[in-house]
Coordinates of C-alpha atoms and ligand atoms in Angstrom, one line a residue:
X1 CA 0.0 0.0 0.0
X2 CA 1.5 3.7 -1.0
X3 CA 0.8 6.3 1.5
X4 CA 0.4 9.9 0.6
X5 CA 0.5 12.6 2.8
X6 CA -1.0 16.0 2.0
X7 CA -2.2 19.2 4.2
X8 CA -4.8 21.1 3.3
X9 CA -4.6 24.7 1.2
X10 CA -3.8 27.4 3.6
X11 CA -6.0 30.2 4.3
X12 CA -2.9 32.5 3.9
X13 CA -1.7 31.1 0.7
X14 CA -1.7 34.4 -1.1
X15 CA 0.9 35.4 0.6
X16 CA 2.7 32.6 -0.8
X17 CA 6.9 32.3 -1.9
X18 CA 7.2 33.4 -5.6
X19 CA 10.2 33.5 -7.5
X20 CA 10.3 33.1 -11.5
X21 CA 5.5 33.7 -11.4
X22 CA 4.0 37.5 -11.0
X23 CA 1.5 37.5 -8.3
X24 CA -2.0 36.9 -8.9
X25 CA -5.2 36.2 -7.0
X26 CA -5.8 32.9 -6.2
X27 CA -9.3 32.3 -5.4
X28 CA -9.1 29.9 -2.0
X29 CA -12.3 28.0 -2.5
X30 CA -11.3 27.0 -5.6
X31 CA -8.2 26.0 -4.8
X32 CA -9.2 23.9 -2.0
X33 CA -11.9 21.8 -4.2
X34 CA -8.9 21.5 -6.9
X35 CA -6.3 20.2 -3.9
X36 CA -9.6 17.6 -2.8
X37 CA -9.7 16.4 -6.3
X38 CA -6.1 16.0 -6.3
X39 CA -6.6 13.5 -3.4
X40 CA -9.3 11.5 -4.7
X41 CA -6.4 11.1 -7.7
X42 CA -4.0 10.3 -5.7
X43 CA -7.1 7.5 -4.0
X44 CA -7.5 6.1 -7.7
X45 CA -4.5 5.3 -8.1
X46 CA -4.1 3.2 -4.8
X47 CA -2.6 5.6 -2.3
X48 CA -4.1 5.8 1.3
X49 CA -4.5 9.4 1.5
X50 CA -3.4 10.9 5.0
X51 CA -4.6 14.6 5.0
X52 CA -3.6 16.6 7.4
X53 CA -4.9 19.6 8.4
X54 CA -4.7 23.3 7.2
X55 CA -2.1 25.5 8.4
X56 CA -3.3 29.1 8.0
X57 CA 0.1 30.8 9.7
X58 CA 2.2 29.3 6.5
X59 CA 1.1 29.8 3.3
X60 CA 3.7 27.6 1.2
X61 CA 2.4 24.3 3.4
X62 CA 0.2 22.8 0.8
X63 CA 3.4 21.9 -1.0
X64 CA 4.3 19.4 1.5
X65 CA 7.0 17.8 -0.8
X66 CA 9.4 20.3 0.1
X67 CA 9.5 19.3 3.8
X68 CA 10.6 15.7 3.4
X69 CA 12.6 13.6 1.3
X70 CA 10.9 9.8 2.0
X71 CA 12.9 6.6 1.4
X72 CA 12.1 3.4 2.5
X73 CA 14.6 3.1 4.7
X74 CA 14.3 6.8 6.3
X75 CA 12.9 10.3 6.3
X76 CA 15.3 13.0 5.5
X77 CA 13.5 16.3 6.9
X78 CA 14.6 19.3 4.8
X79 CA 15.8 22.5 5.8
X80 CA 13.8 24.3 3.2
X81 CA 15.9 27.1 1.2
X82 CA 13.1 30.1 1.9
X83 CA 12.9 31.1 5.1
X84 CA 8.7 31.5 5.6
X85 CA 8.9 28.0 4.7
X86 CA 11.0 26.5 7.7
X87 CA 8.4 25.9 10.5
X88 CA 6.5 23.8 8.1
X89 CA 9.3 21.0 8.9
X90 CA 8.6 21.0 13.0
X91 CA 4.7 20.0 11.8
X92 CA 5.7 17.3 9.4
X93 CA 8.4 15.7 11.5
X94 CA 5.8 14.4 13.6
X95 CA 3.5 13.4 11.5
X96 CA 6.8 10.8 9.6
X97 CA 7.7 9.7 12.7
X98 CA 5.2 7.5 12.7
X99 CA 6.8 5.7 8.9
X100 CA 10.1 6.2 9.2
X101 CA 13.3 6.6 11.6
X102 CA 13.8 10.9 10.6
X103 CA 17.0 12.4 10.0
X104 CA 17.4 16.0 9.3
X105 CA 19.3 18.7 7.3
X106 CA 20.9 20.6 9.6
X107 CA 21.5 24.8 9.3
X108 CA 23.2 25.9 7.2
X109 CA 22.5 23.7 4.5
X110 CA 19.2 24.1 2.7
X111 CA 17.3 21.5 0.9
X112 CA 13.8 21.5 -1.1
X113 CA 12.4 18.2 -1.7
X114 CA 11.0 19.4 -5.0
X115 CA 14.8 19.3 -6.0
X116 CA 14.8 16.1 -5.1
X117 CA 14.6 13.3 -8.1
X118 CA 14.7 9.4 -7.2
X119 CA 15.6 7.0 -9.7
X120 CA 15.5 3.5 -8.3
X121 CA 18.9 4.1 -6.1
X122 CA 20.1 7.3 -8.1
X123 CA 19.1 10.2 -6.5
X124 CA 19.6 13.3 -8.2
X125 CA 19.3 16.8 -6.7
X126 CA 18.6 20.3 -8.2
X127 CA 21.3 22.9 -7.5
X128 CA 18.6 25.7 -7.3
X129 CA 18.2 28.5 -5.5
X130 CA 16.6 26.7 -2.6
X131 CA 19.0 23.2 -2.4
X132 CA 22.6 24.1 -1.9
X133 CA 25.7 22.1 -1.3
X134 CA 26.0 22.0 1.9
X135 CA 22.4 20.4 2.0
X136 CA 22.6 18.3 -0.5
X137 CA 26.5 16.8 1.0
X138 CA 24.1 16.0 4.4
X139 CA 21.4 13.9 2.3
X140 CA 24.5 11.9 0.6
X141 CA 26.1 11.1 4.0
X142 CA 22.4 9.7 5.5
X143 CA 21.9 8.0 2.5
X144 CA 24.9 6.4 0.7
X145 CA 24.6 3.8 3.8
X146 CA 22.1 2.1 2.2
X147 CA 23.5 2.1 -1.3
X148 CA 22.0 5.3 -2.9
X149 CA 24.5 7.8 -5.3
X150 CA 23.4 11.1 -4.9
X151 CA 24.3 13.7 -7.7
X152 CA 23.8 17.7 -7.9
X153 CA 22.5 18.6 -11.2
X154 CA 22.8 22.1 -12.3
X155 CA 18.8 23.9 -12.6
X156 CA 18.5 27.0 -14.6
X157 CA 15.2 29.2 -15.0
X158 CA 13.5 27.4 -12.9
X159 CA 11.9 27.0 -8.9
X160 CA 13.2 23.3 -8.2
X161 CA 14.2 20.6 -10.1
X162 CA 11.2 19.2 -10.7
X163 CA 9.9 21.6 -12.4
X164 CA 12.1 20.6 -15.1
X165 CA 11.6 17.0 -14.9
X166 CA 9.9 14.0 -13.3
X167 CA 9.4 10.2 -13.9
X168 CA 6.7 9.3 -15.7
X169 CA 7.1 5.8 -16.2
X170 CA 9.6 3.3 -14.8
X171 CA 13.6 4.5 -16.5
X172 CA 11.7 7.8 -18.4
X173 CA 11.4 11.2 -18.3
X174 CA 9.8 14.3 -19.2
X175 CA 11.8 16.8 -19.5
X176 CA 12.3 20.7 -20.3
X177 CA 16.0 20.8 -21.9
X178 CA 15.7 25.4 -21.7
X179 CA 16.0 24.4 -17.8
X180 CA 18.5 20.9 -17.3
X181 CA 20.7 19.2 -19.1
X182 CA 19.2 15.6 -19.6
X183 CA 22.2 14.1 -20.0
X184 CA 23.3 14.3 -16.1
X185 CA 20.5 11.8 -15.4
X186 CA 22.6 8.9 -17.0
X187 CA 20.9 6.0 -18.7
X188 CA 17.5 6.9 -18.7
X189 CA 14.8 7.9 -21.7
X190 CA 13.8 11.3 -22.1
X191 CA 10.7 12.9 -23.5
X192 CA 10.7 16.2 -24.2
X193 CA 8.0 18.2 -23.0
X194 CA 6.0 20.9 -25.8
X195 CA 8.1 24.1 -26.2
X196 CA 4.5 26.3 -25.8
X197 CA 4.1 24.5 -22.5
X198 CA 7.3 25.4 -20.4
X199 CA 6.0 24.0 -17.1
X200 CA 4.8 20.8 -18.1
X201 CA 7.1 18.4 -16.9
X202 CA 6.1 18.1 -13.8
X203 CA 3.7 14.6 -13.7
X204 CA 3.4 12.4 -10.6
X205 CA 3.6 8.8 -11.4
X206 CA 2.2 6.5 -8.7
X207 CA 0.2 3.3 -9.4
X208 CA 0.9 3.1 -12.9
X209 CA -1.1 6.4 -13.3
X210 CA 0.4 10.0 -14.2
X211 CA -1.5 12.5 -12.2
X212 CA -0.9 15.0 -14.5
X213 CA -2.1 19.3 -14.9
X214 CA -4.9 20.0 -17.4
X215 CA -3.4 23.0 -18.2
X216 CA -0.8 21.1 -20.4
X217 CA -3.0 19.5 -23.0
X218 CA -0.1 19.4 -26.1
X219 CA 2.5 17.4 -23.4
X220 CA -0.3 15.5 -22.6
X221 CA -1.4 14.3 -25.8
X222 CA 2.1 13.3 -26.2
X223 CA 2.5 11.2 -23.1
X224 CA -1.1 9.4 -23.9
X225 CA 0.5 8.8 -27.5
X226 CA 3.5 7.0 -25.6
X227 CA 1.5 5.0 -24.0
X228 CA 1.0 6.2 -20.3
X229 CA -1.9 6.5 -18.5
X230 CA -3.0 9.8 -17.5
X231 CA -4.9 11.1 -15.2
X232 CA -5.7 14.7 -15.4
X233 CA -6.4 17.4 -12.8
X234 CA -7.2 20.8 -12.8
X235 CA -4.5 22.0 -10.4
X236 CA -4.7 25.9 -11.7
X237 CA -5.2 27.8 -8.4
X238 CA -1.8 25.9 -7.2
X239 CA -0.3 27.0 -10.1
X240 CA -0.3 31.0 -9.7
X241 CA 1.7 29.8 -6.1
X242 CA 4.4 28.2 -7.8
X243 CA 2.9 24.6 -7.3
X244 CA 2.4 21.5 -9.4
X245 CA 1.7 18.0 -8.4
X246 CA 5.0 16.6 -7.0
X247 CA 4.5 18.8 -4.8
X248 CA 1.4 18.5 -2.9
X249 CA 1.8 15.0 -1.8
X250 CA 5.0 12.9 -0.3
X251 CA 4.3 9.4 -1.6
X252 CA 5.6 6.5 0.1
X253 CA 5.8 2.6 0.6
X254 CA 3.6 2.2 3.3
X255 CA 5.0 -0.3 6.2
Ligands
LIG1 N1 5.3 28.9 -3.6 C1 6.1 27.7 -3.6 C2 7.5 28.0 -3.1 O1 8.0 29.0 -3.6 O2 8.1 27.3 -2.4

């Protein structure tokens, strides 16, 4: 059984970290019965959603991926590169506890987990402007004990590494080359996302199913003509906050 935590939309999420997106209104209602609908996909494809509770004081802790990096041997608790979105660690630590023995990045490193790429034992990490060195040299000393390689990997133009690529089906890729160089992910196949559609290569694979934005219809026609399975959701509200759907759930091997 997967496990996938998520926390409810904060009331303050206008307020919300923004780096490469202008600021627009995000209408909260909305965005609540789009991060709902998101569960229920996250449901379909076989998870047992865990959903915690809204916290209204931090408006970036929707995007719970960026808290936690979740292996199935431990929980790496980041030490997230903006500073609003620090004390959203001290509410997720306990909640993992209960999965996995925790570690944690420790100041001054900094580490997203949206920078954070996992495939099979590679791990590959976004040098961004939220994951630095010094972060990503702690989550190489937890876990190179139990036999993962992790790599930096230069991220231009973008918020995190996954923005600019995720797995979308066991050894491949969807990619946008304008913000990472493919070729540091090794032997793996890469699909390219559509030039019109610059942030659409973040998909979340989980159960054989891509949970995958609406707002991307040309990549998604691709990925259907490759074969995968998609399953679309309207995730627009998240959007104008920098989000996508890594990032609203940390998926796991329940045990
Ligand atoms: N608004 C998402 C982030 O900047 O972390």
């Amino acid at each position: 059984m997967q496990i996938a935590i998520t926390r409810a939309v904060s009331a303050g999420i206008a307020a919300c970290e923004l780096t490469h997106l202008e600021r627009q209104a995000i209408d909260l209602d909305r965005a609540r019965v789009q991060h709902r609908a998101y569960e229920e996909a996250l449901a379909r494809a076989g998870c047992r959603v865990e959903s915690l509770p809204a916290l209204d004081e931090l408006p970036d802790s929707v995007f719970v991926e960026d808290v936690a990096i979740v292996l199935d041997e431990l929980a790496v608790i980041t030490r997230p590169g903006a500073e609003s979105r620090r004390p959203e660690t001290e509410h997720m630590a306990p909640v993992l506890a209960g999965h996995r023995r925790l570690s944690f990045i420790q100041e001054p490193g900094t580490l997203d987990g949206g920078d954070v790429l996992r495939l099979g034992r590679r791990i590959f990490v976004g040098q961004s402007g939220r994951s630095d060195e010094r972060g990503i040299e702690q989550l190489r000393a937890v876990a190179w004990p139990y036999g993962y390689t992790v790599a930096a990997v230069p991220v231009s133009g973008c918020l995190h590494l996954k923005s600019a690529v995720t797995k979308v089906a066991p050894g491949v890729v969807l990619v946008n080359p304008a913000w990472i160089d493919a070729a540091a992910l090794g032997d793996v196949l890469v699909l390219h996302i559509d030039p019109d559609e610059p942030y659409a290569a973040n998909g979340l694979l989980v159960g054989g199913r891509l949970i995958y934005p609406t707002s991307f219809p040309k990549t998604r026609r691709q990925l259907e003509a490759a074969g995968l399975t998609v399953d679309a959701v309207d995730v627009s509200e998240l959007q104008k906050a920098e989000g996508a759907v890594t990032c609203c759930s940390l998926v796991f091997a329940g045990s």
